[in-house]
Coordinates of C-alpha atoms in Angstrom, one line a residue:
M20 CA 102.4 -58.6 -158.6
A21 CA 100.7 -56.0 -156.6
A22 CA 102.3 -54.9 -153.3
T23 CA 100.5 -55.7 -150.2
T24 CA 100.1 -53.2 -147.3
P25 CA 101.2 -54.7 -143.9
A26 CA 98.3 -55.1 -141.5
T27 CA 98.2 -52.7 -138.5
P28 CA 98.3 -54.6 -135.3
P29 CA 95.2 -54.1 -133.2
P30 CA 95.4 -51.7 -130.2
G31 CA 97.0 -53.3 -127.2
A32 CA 98.8 -56.0 -129.3
P33 CA 102.6 -56.2 -129.4
G34 CA 103.9 -53.4 -131.5
G35 CA 100.5 -51.6 -131.7
R36 CA 99.5 -48.2 -130.3
P37 CA 98.7 -48.2 -126.6
E38 CA 95.1 -48.2 -125.8
P39 CA 94.0 -44.9 -124.2
S40 CA 93.2 -45.1 -120.5
P41 CA 89.6 -44.2 -119.4
P42 CA 89.3 -40.9 -117.7
T43 CA 89.6 -41.1 -113.9
A44 CA 87.1 -39.6 -111.5
P45 CA 88.3 -37.0 -108.9
R46 CA 89.5 -38.7 -105.8
A47 CA 87.1 -38.1 -102.8
T48 CA 88.5 -37.1 -99.5
G49 CA 87.5 -39.9 -97.1
G50 CA 84.3 -40.5 -99.2
E51 CA 83.2 -36.9 -98.5
N52 CA 82.7 -34.1 -101.1
P53 CA 85.6 -31.7 -100.8
L54 CA 83.4 -28.6 -100.8
L55 CA 81.2 -30.0 -98.1
H56 CA 84.3 -30.9 -96.1
A57 CA 85.6 -27.3 -96.4
A58 CA 82.3 -25.9 -95.4
K59 CA 82.3 -28.1 -92.3
L60 CA 85.7 -26.9 -91.3
V61 CA 84.6 -23.3 -91.7
R62 CA 81.5 -23.9 -89.7
E63 CA 83.5 -25.5 -86.9
A64 CA 86.0 -22.7 -86.8
V65 CA 83.3 -20.0 -86.4
P66 CA 81.8 -20.0 -83.0
P67 CA 78.0 -19.8 -82.6
L68 CA 76.2 -16.7 -81.4
H69 CA 74.5 -16.3 -78.1
P70 CA 70.7 -15.8 -78.6
G71 CA 70.9 -12.5 -76.6
G72 CA 73.0 -10.9 -79.3
R73 CA 70.8 -11.7 -82.3
P74 CA 68.4 -8.7 -81.9
I75 CA 71.4 -6.3 -81.6
I76 CA 73.1 -7.8 -84.6
A77 CA 69.9 -7.6 -86.6
A78 CA 69.6 -3.9 -85.6
V79 CA 73.1 -3.2 -86.7
V80 CA 72.4 -4.9 -90.1
A81 CA 69.2 -2.9 -90.5
A82 CA 71.0 0.4 -89.7
A83 CA 73.8 -0.4 -92.1
G84 CA 71.3 -1.2 -94.8
A85 CA 69.4 2.0 -94.2
V86 CA 72.6 4.1 -94.5
R87 CA 73.4 2.3 -97.8
L88 CA 70.0 2.9 -99.2
L89 CA 69.9 6.6 -98.3
T90 CA 73.5 7.5 -99.2
G91 CA 74.7 4.8 -101.5
R92 CA 77.8 4.5 -99.4
G93 CA 79.0 2.8 -96.2
T94 CA 79.0 -0.8 -97.3
G95 CA 82.4 -1.5 -95.9
A96 CA 81.7 0.3 -92.6
G97 CA 78.4 -1.6 -92.3
L98 CA 80.0 -5.0 -92.9
L99 CA 82.8 -4.1 -90.4
A100 CA 80.2 -3.0 -87.7
T101 CA 78.2 -6.1 -88.2
A102 CA 81.2 -8.4 -87.9
A103 CA 82.4 -6.6 -84.8
T104 CA 79.0 -6.9 -83.2
A105 CA 78.7 -10.6 -84.1
A106 CA 82.2 -11.2 -82.6
F107 CA 81.2 -9.6 -79.3
F108 CA 78.3 -12.1 -78.9
R109 CA 80.2 -15.2 -79.8
E110 CA 79.7 -18.3 -77.7
P111 CA 82.7 -20.6 -78.3
R112 CA 82.5 -24.3 -77.3
R113 CA 84.4 -25.1 -74.2
V114 CA 85.5 -28.4 -72.6
P115 CA 85.7 -28.4 -68.8
P116 CA 88.7 -30.3 -67.3
P117 CA 87.9 -33.6 -65.7
R118 CA 88.5 -32.4 -62.1
P119 CA 85.5 -33.1 -59.9
G120 CA 86.5 -30.5 -57.2
A121 CA 87.5 -27.8 -59.6
V122 CA 85.9 -24.3 -59.5
L123 CA 86.0 -23.1 -63.1
A124 CA 86.3 -19.5 -64.2
P125 CA 82.8 -18.2 -65.1
A126 CA 84.1 -15.8 -67.7
D127 CA 86.9 -15.1 -70.2
G128 CA 89.1 -12.1 -69.1
T129 CA 91.8 -11.1 -66.8
V130 CA 92.0 -11.7 -63.0
A131 CA 91.8 -8.1 -61.7
L132 CA 91.5 -8.7 -58.0
I133 CA 91.9 -11.5 -55.4
S134 CA 90.9 -10.4 -52.0
E135 CA 89.4 -11.5 -48.7
V136 CA 85.9 -9.9 -48.3
V137 CA 82.6 -10.5 -46.7
P138 CA 80.1 -11.6 -49.5
P139 CA 77.5 -9.0 -50.5
A140 CA 74.1 -9.3 -48.7
E141 CA 72.3 -10.4 -51.9
L142 CA 74.3 -13.7 -52.0
D143 CA 72.9 -14.7 -48.6
L144 CA 76.1 -16.4 -47.7
P145 CA 77.6 -16.7 -44.1
R146 CA 78.9 -13.2 -43.0
E147 CA 82.5 -14.2 -42.8
P148 CA 85.5 -13.2 -45.1
V149 CA 86.0 -15.5 -48.1
T150 CA 88.2 -15.3 -51.1
R151 CA 86.8 -13.3 -54.0
I152 CA 88.3 -13.6 -57.5
S153 CA 87.3 -10.8 -59.8
V154 CA 87.7 -11.4 -63.6
F155 CA 87.6 -8.2 -65.7
L156 CA 86.2 -8.5 -69.3
S157 CA 87.3 -6.0 -71.9
V158 CA 85.1 -5.3 -75.0
L159 CA 87.3 -7.8 -76.9
D160 CA 86.6 -10.7 -74.6
V161 CA 83.9 -13.3 -74.9
H162 CA 81.0 -11.9 -72.8
V163 CA 79.0 -15.0 -72.0
Q164 CA 79.1 -16.4 -68.4
R165 CA 79.5 -20.1 -67.5
I166 CA 78.6 -22.2 -64.5
P167 CA 81.7 -23.0 -62.4
M168 CA 80.7 -26.4 -61.1
H169 CA 78.0 -29.1 -61.3
G170 CA 75.2 -28.4 -58.9
R171 CA 71.9 -26.7 -58.3
I172 CA 71.0 -23.0 -58.3
R173 CA 70.1 -22.0 -54.8
S174 CA 69.2 -18.4 -55.4
V175 CA 69.3 -15.6 -58.0
E176 CA 68.9 -11.9 -57.2
Y177 CA 69.3 -8.8 -59.4
R178 CA 70.3 -5.4 -57.9
P179 CA 70.2 -2.1 -59.9
G180 CA 73.1 0.3 -59.4
A181 CA 75.7 2.6 -61.0
F182 CA 77.9 2.0 -64.0
L183 CA 81.4 2.6 -62.6
S184 CA 84.5 1.2 -64.2
A185 CA 84.3 -2.5 -63.6
D186 CA 87.9 -2.8 -62.5
L187 CA 87.3 -0.7 -59.4
D188 CA 86.9 -2.6 -56.1
K189 CA 83.8 -0.7 -55.1
A190 CA 82.0 -1.8 -58.3
S191 CA 81.1 -5.1 -56.5
E192 CA 78.8 -3.1 -54.2
D193 CA 77.9 0.0 -56.2
N194 CA 77.3 -1.2 -59.8
E195 CA 74.3 -2.9 -61.4
R196 CA 74.7 -6.6 -60.8
N197 CA 73.1 -10.0 -60.8
A198 CA 74.1 -12.6 -58.1
L199 CA 73.6 -16.3 -57.9
V200 CA 74.5 -18.9 -55.4
L201 CA 75.4 -22.4 -56.6
E202 CA 75.1 -25.4 -54.3
T203 CA 77.6 -28.0 -55.5
Q204 CA 77.1 -31.7 -55.5
T205 CA 79.2 -31.9 -52.3
G206 CA 77.1 -29.3 -50.5
H207 CA 79.5 -26.3 -50.9
L208 CA 78.2 -22.9 -51.7
V209 CA 79.8 -20.8 -54.5
G210 CA 78.7 -17.3 -55.3
V211 CA 78.9 -15.7 -58.7
V212 CA 78.1 -12.1 -59.5
Q213 CA 77.7 -10.5 -62.9
I214 CA 78.6 -6.8 -62.7
A215 CA 77.9 -4.1 -65.3
G216 CA 80.7 -1.8 -66.3
L217 CA 81.1 1.6 -67.9
L218 CA 79.7 0.5 -71.2
A219 CA 77.5 -2.3 -70.0
R220 CA 73.8 -1.5 -69.9
R221 CA 72.2 -5.0 -69.9
I222 CA 72.8 -8.1 -67.8
R223 CA 71.1 -11.3 -68.8
C224 CA 70.7 -14.4 -66.6
D225 CA 69.0 -17.5 -68.0
V226 CA 68.9 -19.6 -64.8
R227 CA 66.5 -19.6 -61.9
A228 CA 66.5 -21.0 -58.4
G229 CA 66.1 -24.7 -58.4
D230 CA 67.7 -25.3 -61.8
E231 CA 70.1 -28.2 -62.1
V232 CA 73.3 -27.0 -64.0
A233 CA 76.5 -28.4 -65.3
A234 CA 80.1 -27.1 -65.1
G235 CA 80.9 -25.0 -68.2
E236 CA 77.3 -24.5 -69.2
T237 CA 76.5 -21.0 -70.5
Y238 CA 74.0 -19.2 -68.2
G239 CA 74.2 -15.5 -68.9
L240 CA 75.6 -12.5 -70.8
I241 CA 76.8 -9.0 -70.1
R242 CA 76.8 -6.5 -72.9
F243 CA 79.9 -4.4 -73.6
G244 CA 82.5 -4.5 -70.9
S245 CA 82.0 -5.9 -67.4
R246 CA 83.3 -8.0 -64.5
V247 CA 82.4 -11.3 -62.9
D248 CA 83.2 -12.1 -59.2
T249 CA 83.5 -15.6 -57.8
Y250 CA 83.2 -16.1 -54.0
L251 CA 84.9 -19.3 -52.9
P252 CA 83.7 -21.4 -50.0
P253 CA 85.5 -20.5 -46.7
G254 CA 89.1 -21.7 -46.4
V255 CA 89.4 -22.7 -50.1
A256 CA 92.7 -21.4 -51.7
P257 CA 92.8 -19.8 -55.2
E258 CA 94.9 -21.3 -57.9
V259 CA 95.2 -18.2 -60.1
S260 CA 97.1 -14.9 -59.8
V261 CA 96.3 -11.3 -60.5
G262 CA 97.0 -10.5 -64.1
Q263 CA 96.4 -14.1 -65.3
R264 CA 94.1 -14.7 -68.3
T265 CA 91.1 -16.9 -67.8
I266 CA 89.1 -19.0 -70.2
G267 CA 85.5 -19.4 -69.1
G268 CA 84.5 -23.0 -68.4
E269 CA 88.1 -24.3 -68.6
T270 CA 90.5 -22.3 -66.4
V271 CA 90.5 -23.7 -62.8
L272 CA 90.2 -20.8 -60.2
A273 CA 90.4 -23.2 -57.2
D274 CA 89.9 -26.7 -56.0
L275 CA 87.6 -27.5 -53.2
A276 CA 90.1 -30.1 -51.9
V277 CA 92.9 -27.5 -51.6
T278 CA 92.5 -25.2 -48.6
K279 CA 94.7 -22.4 -47.4
D280 CA 96.1 -24.7 -44.7
G281 CA 97.0 -27.3 -47.3
P282 CA 95.2 -30.3 -48.9

């Protein structure tokens, strides 16, 4: 009698070989493509550029490309110069604090001077001493300027001048500068002056008299080292100190409700 071969149990049956599992698809991150998500994170981390810097960045790129074509060298230096120039014209996003009476810093930098002075004639403010807060911007700081409070631009006036070191007190009157007066929603007048420094050779102001503006909104740019003065309304006390770092559009320089005689 011929021997019989035992039947092999079908896959998945008791005693049979396990049925292979179908290949699984890569797990999506919150339903979003991982590469697109990574690109989004990078885009959010890199601040946008101020439009005033684009022609200069393009010129640096063109110069670096010309050097590369003529000499076959300089790629690294060209990339470094382009990155440094782009970093100078960065315009990071800022979130103003929810304080209706807050006078915000118009620029990133260091508080260099706090003094009681009569405002310059171009501001057309009352000729009485008020607190002036001077913020010095190094070449490493963000160089865009921001509106300190909600309100309306009352006046804008440009004055040519010298290019002394911006940390000197007399730079407020001798250097090239652009002054604006902001009338706040409460009727207060705040003066802001962009002042050129040793390396600065171009002041840009994008607002005009009559414009309605919002706190923290970018309104101007000074190229390569400068200073920005803020003239507070009479009697308002500063809330910063000399040597303190400021963040434009976020640091509170003063509160209109806090006077030198107390709230």
